[in-house]
Coordinates of C-alpha atoms and ligand atoms in Angstrom, one line a residue:
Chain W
X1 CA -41.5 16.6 -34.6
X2 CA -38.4 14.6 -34.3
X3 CA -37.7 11.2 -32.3
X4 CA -35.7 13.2 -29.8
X5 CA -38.7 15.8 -29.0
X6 CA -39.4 13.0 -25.8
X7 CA -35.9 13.6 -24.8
X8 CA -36.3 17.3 -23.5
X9 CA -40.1 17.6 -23.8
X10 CA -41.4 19.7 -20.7
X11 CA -41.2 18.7 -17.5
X12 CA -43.9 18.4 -16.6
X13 CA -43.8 14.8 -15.6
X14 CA -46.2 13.5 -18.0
X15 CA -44.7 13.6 -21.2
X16 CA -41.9 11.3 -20.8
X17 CA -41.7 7.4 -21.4
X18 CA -41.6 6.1 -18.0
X19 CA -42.1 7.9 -14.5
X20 CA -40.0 11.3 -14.0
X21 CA -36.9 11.6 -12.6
X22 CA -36.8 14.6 -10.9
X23 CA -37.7 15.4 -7.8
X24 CA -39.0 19.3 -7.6
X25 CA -38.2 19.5 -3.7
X26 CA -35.9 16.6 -2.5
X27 CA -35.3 18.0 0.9
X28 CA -38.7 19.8 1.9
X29 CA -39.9 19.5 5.3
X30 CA -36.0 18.9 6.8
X31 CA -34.8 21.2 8.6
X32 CA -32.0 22.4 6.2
X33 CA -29.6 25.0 8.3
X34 CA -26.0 24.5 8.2
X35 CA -25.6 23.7 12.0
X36 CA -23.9 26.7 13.6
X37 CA -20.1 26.4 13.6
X38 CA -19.7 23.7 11.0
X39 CA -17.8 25.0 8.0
X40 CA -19.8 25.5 5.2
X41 CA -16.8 23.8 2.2
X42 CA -16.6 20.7 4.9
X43 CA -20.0 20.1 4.7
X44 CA -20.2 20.9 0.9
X45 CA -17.3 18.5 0.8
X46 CA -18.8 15.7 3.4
X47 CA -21.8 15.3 1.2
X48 CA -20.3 14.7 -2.0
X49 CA -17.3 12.1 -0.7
X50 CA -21.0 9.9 0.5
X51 CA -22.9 11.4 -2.6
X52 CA -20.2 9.8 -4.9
X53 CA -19.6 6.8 -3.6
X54 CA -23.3 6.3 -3.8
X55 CA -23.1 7.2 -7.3
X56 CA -20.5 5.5 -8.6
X57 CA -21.5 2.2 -6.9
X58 CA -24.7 2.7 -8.4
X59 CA -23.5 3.0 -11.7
X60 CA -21.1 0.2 -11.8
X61 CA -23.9 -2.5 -10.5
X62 CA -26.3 -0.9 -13.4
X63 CA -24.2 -2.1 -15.7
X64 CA -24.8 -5.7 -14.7
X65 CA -28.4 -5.6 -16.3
X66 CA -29.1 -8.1 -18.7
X67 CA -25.3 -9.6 -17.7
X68 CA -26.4 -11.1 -14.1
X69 CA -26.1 -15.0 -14.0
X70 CA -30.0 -15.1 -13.7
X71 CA -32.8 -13.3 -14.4
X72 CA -34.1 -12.7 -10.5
X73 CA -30.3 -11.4 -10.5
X74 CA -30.7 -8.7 -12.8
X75 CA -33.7 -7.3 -11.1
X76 CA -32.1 -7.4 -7.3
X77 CA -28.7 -5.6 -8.6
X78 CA -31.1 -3.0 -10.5
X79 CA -33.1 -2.6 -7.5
X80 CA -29.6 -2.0 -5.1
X81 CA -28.5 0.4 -7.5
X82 CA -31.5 2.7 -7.8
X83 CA -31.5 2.6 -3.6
X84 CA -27.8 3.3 -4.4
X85 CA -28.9 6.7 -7.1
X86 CA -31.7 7.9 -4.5
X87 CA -29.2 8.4 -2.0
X88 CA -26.6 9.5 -3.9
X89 CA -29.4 12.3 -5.2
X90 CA -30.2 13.5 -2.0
X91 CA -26.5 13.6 -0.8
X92 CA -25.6 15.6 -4.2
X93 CA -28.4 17.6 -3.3
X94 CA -27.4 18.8 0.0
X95 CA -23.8 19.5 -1.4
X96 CA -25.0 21.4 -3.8
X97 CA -27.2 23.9 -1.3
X98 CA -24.7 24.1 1.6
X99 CA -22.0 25.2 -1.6
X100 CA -24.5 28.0 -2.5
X101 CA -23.3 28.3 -6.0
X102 CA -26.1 27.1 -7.6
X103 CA -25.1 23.2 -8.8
X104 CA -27.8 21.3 -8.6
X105 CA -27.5 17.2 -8.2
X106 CA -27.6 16.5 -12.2
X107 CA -24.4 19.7 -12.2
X108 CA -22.4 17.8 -9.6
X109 CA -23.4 14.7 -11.2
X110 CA -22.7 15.1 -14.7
X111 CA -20.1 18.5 -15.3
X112 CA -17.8 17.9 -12.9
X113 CA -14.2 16.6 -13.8
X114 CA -12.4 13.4 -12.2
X115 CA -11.0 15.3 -10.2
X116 CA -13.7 17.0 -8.3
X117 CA -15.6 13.2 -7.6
X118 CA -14.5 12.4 -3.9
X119 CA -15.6 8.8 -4.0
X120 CA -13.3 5.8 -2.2
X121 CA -11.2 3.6 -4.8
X122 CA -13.7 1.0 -3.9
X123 CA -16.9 2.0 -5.8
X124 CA -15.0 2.9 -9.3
X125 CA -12.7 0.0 -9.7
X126 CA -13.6 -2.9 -12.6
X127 CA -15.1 -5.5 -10.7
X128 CA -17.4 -6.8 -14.1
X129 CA -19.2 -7.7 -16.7
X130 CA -16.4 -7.9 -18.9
X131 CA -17.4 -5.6 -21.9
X132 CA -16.0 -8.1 -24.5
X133 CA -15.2 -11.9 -24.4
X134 CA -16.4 -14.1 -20.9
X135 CA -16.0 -13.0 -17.9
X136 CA -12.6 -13.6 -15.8
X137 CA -11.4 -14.1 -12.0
X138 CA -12.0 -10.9 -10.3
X139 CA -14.1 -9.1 -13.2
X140 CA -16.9 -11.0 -12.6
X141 CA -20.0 -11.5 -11.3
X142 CA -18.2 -12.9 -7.5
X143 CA -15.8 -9.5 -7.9
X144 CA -19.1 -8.0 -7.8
X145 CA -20.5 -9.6 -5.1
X146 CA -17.4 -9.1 -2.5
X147 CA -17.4 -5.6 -3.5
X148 CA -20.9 -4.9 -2.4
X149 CA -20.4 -6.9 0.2
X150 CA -17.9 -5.1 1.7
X151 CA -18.8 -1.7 0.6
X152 CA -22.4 -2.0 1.9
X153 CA -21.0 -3.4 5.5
X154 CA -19.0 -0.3 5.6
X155 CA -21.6 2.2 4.5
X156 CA -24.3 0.6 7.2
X157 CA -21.9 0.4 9.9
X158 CA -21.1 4.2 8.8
X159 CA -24.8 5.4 7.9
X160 CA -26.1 3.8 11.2
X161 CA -24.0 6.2 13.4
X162 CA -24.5 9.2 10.9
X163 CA -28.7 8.6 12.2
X164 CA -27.6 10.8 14.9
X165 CA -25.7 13.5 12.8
X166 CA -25.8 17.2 14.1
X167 CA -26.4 17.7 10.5
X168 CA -30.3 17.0 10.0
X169 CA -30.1 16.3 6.1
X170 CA -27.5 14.0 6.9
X171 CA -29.3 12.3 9.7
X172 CA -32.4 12.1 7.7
X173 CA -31.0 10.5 4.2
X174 CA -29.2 8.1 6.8
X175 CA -32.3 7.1 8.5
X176 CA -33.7 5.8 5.4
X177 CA -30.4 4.2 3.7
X178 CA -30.3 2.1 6.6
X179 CA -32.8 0.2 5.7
X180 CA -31.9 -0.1 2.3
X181 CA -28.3 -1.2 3.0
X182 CA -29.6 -3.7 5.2
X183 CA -31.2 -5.7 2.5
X184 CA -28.3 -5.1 0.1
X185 CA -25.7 -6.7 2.6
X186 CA -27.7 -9.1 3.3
X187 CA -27.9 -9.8 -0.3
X188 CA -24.0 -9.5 -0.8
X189 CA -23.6 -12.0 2.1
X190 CA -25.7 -14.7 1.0
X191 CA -24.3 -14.8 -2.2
X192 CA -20.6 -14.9 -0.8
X193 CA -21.6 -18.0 1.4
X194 CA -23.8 -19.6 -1.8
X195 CA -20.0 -18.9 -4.0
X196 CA -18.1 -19.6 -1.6
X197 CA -19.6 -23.0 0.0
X198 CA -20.9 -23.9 -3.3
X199 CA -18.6 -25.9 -6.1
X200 CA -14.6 -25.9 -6.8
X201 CA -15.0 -23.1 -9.5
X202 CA -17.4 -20.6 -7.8
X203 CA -15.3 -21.0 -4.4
X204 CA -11.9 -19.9 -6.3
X205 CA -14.0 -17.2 -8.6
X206 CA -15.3 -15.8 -4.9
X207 CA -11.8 -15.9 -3.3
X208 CA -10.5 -13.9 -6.2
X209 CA -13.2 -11.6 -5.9
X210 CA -11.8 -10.8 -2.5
X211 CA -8.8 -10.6 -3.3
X212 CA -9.8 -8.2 -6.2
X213 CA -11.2 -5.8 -4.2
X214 CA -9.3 -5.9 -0.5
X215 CA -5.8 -3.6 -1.1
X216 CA -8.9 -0.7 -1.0
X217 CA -10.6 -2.0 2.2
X218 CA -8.0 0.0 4.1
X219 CA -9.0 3.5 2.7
X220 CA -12.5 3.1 3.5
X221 CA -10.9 3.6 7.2
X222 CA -9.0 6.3 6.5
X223 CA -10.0 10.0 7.4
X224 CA -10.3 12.6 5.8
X225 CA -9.2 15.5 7.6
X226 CA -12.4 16.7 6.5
X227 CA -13.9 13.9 8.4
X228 CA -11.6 14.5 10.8
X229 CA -12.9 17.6 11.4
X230 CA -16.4 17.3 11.0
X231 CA -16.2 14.3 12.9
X232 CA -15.5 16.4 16.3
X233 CA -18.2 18.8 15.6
X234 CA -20.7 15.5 15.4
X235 CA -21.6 15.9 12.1
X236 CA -19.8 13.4 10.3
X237 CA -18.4 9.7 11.1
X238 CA -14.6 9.2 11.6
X239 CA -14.5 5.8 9.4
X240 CA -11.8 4.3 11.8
X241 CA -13.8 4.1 14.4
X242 CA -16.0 1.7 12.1
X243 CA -13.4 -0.9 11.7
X244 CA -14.1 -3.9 14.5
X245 CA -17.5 -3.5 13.8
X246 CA -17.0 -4.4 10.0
X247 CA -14.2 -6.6 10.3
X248 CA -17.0 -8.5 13.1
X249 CA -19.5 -8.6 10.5
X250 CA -16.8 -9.9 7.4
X251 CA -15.4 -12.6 9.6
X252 CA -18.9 -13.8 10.0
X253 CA -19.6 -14.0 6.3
X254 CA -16.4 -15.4 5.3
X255 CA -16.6 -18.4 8.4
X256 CA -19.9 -19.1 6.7
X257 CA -18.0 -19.3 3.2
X258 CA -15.5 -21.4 3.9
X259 CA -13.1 -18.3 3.2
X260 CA -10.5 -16.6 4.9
X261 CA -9.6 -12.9 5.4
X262 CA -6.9 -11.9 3.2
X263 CA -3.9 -9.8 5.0
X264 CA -4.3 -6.2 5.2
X265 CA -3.0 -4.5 2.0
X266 CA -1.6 -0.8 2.5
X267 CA -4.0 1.5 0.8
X268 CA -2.5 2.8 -2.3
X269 CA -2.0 6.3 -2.3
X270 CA -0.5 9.2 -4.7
X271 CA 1.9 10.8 -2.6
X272 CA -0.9 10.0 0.5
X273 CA -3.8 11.1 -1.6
X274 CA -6.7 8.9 -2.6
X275 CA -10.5 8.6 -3.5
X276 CA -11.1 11.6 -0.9
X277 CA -8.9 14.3 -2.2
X278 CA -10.3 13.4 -5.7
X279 CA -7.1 10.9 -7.2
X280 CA -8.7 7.9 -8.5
X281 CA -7.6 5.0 -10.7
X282 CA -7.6 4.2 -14.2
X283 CA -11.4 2.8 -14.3
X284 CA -12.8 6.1 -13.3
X285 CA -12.2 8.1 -16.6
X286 CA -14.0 5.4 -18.3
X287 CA -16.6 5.6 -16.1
X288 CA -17.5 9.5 -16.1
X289 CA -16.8 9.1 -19.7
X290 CA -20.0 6.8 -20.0
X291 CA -22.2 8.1 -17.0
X292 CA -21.6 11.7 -18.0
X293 CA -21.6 11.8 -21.9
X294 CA -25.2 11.6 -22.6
X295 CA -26.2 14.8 -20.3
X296 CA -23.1 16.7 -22.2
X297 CA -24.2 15.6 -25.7
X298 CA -27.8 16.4 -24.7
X299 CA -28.0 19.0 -22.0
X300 CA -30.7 19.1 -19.6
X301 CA -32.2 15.4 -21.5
X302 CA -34.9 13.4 -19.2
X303 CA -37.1 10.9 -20.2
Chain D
X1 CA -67.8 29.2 -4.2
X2 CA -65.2 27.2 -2.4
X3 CA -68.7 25.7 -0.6
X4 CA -68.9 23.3 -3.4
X5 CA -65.3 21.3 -3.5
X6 CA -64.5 18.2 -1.4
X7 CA -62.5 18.7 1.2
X8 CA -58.9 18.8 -0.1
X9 CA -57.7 15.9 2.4
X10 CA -60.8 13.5 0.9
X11 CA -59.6 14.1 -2.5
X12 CA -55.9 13.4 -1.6
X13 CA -56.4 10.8 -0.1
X14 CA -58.5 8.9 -2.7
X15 CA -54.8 8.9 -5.3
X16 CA -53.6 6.0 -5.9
X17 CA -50.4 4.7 -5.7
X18 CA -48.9 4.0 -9.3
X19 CA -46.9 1.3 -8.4
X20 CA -49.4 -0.7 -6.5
X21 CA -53.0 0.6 -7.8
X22 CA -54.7 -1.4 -5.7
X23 CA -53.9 1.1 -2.4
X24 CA -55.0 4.7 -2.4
X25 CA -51.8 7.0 -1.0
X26 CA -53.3 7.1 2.1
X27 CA -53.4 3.4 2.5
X28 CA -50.0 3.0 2.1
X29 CA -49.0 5.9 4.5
X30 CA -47.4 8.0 2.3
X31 CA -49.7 10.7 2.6
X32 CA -48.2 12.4 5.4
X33 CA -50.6 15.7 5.6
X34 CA -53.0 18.3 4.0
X35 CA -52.8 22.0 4.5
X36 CA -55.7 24.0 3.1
X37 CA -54.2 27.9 3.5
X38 CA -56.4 30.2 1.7
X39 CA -56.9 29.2 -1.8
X40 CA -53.7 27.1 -1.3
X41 CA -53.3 23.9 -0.5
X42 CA -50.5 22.2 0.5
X43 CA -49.9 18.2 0.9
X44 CA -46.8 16.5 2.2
X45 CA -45.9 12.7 0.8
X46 CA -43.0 10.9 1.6
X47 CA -40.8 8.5 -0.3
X48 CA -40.9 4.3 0.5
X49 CA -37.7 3.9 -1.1
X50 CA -34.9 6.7 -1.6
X51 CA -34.5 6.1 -5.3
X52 CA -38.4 5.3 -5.7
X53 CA -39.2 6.2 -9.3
X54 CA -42.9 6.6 -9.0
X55 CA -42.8 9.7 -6.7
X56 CA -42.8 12.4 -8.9
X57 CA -45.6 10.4 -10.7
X58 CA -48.1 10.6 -7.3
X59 CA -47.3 14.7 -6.9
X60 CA -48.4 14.9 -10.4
X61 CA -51.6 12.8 -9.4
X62 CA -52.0 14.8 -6.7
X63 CA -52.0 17.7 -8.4
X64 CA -53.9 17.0 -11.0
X65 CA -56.8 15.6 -9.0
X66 CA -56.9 18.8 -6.8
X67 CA -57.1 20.8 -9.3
X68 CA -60.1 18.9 -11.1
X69 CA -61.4 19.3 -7.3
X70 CA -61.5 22.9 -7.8
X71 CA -58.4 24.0 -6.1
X72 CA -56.0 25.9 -8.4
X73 CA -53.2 26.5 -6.2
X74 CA -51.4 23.3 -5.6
X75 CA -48.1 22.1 -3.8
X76 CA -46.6 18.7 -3.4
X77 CA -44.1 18.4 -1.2
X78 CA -41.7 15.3 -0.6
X79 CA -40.5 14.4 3.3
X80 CA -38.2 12.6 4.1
X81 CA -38.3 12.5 7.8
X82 CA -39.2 10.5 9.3
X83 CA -38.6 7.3 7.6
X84 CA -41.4 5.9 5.7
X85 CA -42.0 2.0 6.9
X86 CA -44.5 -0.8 6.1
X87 CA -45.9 -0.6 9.6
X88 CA -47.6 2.7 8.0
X89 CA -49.6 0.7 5.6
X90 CA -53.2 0.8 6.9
X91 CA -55.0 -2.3 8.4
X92 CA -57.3 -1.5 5.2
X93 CA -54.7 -1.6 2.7
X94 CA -53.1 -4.9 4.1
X95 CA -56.3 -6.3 3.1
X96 CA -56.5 -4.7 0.1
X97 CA -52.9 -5.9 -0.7
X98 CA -54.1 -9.6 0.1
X99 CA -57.4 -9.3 -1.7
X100 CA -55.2 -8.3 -5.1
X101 CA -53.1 -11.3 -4.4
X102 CA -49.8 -9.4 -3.4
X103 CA -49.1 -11.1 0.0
X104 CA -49.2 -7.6 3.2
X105 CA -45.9 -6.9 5.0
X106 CA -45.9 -8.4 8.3
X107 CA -45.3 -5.9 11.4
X108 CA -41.9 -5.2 11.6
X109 CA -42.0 -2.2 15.3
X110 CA -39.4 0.1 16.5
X111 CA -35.7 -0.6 15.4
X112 CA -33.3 -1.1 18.1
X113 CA -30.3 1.2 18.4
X114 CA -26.9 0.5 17.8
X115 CA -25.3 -1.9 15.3
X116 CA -27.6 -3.6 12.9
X117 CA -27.0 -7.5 13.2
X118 CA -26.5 -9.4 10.0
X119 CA -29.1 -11.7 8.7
X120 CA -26.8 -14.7 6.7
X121 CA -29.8 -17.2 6.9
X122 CA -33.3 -15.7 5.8
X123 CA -35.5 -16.3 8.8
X124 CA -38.1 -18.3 8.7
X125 CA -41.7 -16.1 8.0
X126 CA -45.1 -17.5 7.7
X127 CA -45.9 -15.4 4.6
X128 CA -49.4 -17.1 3.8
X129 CA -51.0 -17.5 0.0
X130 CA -52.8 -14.9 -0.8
X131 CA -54.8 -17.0 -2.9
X132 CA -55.3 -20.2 -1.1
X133 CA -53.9 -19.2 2.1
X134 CA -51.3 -22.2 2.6
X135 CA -48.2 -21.3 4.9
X136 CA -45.7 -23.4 3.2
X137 CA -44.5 -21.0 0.8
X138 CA -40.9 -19.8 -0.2
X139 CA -39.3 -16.8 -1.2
X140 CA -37.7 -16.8 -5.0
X141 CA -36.3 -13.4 -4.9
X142 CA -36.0 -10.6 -2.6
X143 CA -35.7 -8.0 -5.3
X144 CA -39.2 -8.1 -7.7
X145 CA -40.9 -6.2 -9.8
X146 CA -40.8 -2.8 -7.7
X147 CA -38.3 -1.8 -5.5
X148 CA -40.8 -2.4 -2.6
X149 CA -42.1 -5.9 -3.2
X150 CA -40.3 -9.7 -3.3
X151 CA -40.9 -12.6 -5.3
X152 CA -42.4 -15.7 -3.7
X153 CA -43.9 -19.2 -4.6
X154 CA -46.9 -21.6 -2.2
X155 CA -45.9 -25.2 -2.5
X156 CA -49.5 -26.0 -2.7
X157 CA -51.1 -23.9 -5.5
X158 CA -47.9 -23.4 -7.0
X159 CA -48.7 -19.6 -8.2
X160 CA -46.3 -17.2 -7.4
X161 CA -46.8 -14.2 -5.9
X162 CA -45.6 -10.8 -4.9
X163 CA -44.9 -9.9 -1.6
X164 CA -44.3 -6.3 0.2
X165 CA -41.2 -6.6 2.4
X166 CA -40.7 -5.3 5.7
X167 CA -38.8 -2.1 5.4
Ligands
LIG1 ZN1 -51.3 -21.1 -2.6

């Protein structure tokens, strides 16, 4: 008997510390077919450009547990990132079983190299808490804020279309994200308007937020020409078409704030590849390096 | 033999939800169906939130108090279509909710289509106490305890309470 035996003890779900963390059947009772004519690698490739972003978002806000300017914030950014996991779970999920080699969500999620993680630039860059000394203008808890402000418009505006996906998993993991995007924009929203409209310092610390994170709006309207693809066979979303509507709902938020849209920044590319065709930025080595080394070091570990 | 169990749909249906003990799973419309096939029985639940830690934890429930039922050949299944909402908590378990002090979700109906308008001001909601039934109470946080419930204060009493949120 050591202290680690809880680490890989069964799984039977009632052994661990807390509640599992596995579901046995994440997609039962969907109808899960590859719709006829849809390229089985777009798909595969589809579901892990939303799976990552879901993923990587999720793992940047957990880190603000414990570092929120209030306690009621700790608990709202934990509870946006764990929406933020559950999708990216089911998203990894589908990936894995329209690839048909055998990854499962925690394979795609913890094994695979920089690389291979098709998330936008968005959702890995620094945006806070500083991991030593206080925090600073754009890596703080306001850079926060405008990045899930902007990256949950985008994924609502984009998950509300994918409802009517010719892909049903798609369709049904968007169904339910809606709602849960919903209440994190909101969130992001009414904090950007409290920072913005509020004193001297928390209006400049929001504006810098903004700034922090806009030269990577433009990719999130990009395609793919995997989305390009998929797009005409009405399973996926072509994210340019998403633009006015998210732009609309921005303007609103930032008229509310007292703040202004920054000009558009050309999205910054390696020789025209970014987040999609798996180039990222310095931040996300870092960041795999501390999601993925405690399922390397320990393989198979739950608790 | 078999003459003797429950009927597998009574027994599922008398789980309880871990996160909110109060409500059984079929009070808070989780329990989406029961399939008796045979010797095998089958139930369906569906996830509240998509990240919902507490999932696994009802099919182990389920499982376990079928199989003290008598039936030894269990299968939990997790749906995820079509989206679980509040509206599916029972009339019984809203009052169940408000007897344990954890203010009901109000109705919230069929979404509209189309783009989902932005809400920069929190409107206005007649949440009453659920222990002294005031109206003039305020929300402290949106985000509690559980993914599924909000934080909120009556001006009169003063307690705070919890609050399940329209999803
Ligand atoms: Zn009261």
């Amino acid at each position: 008997m050591n202290v680690y035996d809880g680490l890989t003890a069964g799984d039977s779900g009632d052994a661990h510390w807390a509640f599992g963390t596995g579901f046995t059947e994440p997609l039962a009772g969907i109808d899960r077919d590859v719709p006829s004519g849809v390229d089985r690698a777009d798909l595969t490739a589809y579901a892990l450009m939303l799976g990552d972003d879901a993923l990587v978002a999720s793992q940047l806000l957990a880190a603000w547990t414990s570092r929120a300017p209030e306690l009621e914030e700790d608990v709202a950014l934990a509870n946006i990132a764990l929406d933020l996991l559950g999708q990216a779970r089911l998203l990894l999920t589908r990936a894995g079983e329209v690839e048909g080699r055998g990854r499962d969500e925690d394979a795609l999620a913890h094994l695979r190299a920089e690389h291979e993680f098709r998330n936008v630039h968005l959702a890995e860059i620094d945006c806070g808490p500083s991991r030593m000394g206080p925090s600073a203008p754009g890596r703080d808890f306001a850079a926060t804020t405008a990045r899930l402000l902007v990256f949950s418009s985008w994924k609502l505006a984009l998950f509300a279309r994918l409802r009517d996906s010719a892909d049903p998993v798609l369709a049904a993991v968007a169904a339910k994200a809606v709602k849960e995007l919903t209440y994190h924009r909101d969130h992001a929203a009414r904090w950007t308007v409290r920072l913005g409209d509020g004193t001297d310092e928390s209006h400049r610390r929001m504006r810098a937020g903004i700034e922090r994170v806009w030269p990577f709006v433009d990719e999130l309207f990009t395609a793919h020409p995997v989305e390009t693809r998929l797009a005409a066979a009405g399973v996926a979303v072509d994210p340019a078409e998403l633009r006015s509507e998210v732009d609309g709902v921005l303007d609103e938020v930032f008229a509310a704030a007292g703040l202004e849209r920054p000009a558009p920044v050309p999205v910054a590319t390696v020789a025209g590849r970014a987040g999609r065709d798996g180039v990222h930025t310095e931040a996300m080595g870092f960041l795999l390096a501390e999601m993925q080394h405690l399922h390397r070091s320990l393989p198979g570990a739950v608790w | 033999m078999t003459a003797a169990r429950p009927a597998a749909r009574a027994v599922a249906e008398r789980v309880r939800d871990p996160e909110l003990p109060v409500l059984t799973l079929a009070d808070l419309g989780v329990l989406r169906d029961v399939t008796v096939t045979g010797e095998r029985v089958l139930v369906t639940i569906t996830p509240t939130y998509s990240g919902c830690p507490a999932i696994d934890e009802m099919g182990a429930d389920l499982r376990r108090a079928l199989t003290a039922a008598g039936y030894a050949d269990v299968e939990v299944r997790t749906s995820l279509h079509p989206a679980w909402t509040t509206d599916w908590i029972t009339d019984d378990g809203r009052r169940k909710l408000a007897e344990a002090g954890i203010a009901p979700p109000q109705r919230v109906g069929p979404r509209a289509a189309g783009p989902i308008p932005l809400t920069l001001t929190p409107p206005p909601q007649r949440v009453p106490c659920p222990r002294c039934g005031s109206s003039r109470t305020a929300e402290l946080s949106r985000f509690g305890s559980t993914p599924c419930k909000a934080l909120r204060r009556c001006e009169d009493c003063a307690e705070p309470f919890e609050h399940v949120k329209e999803l």
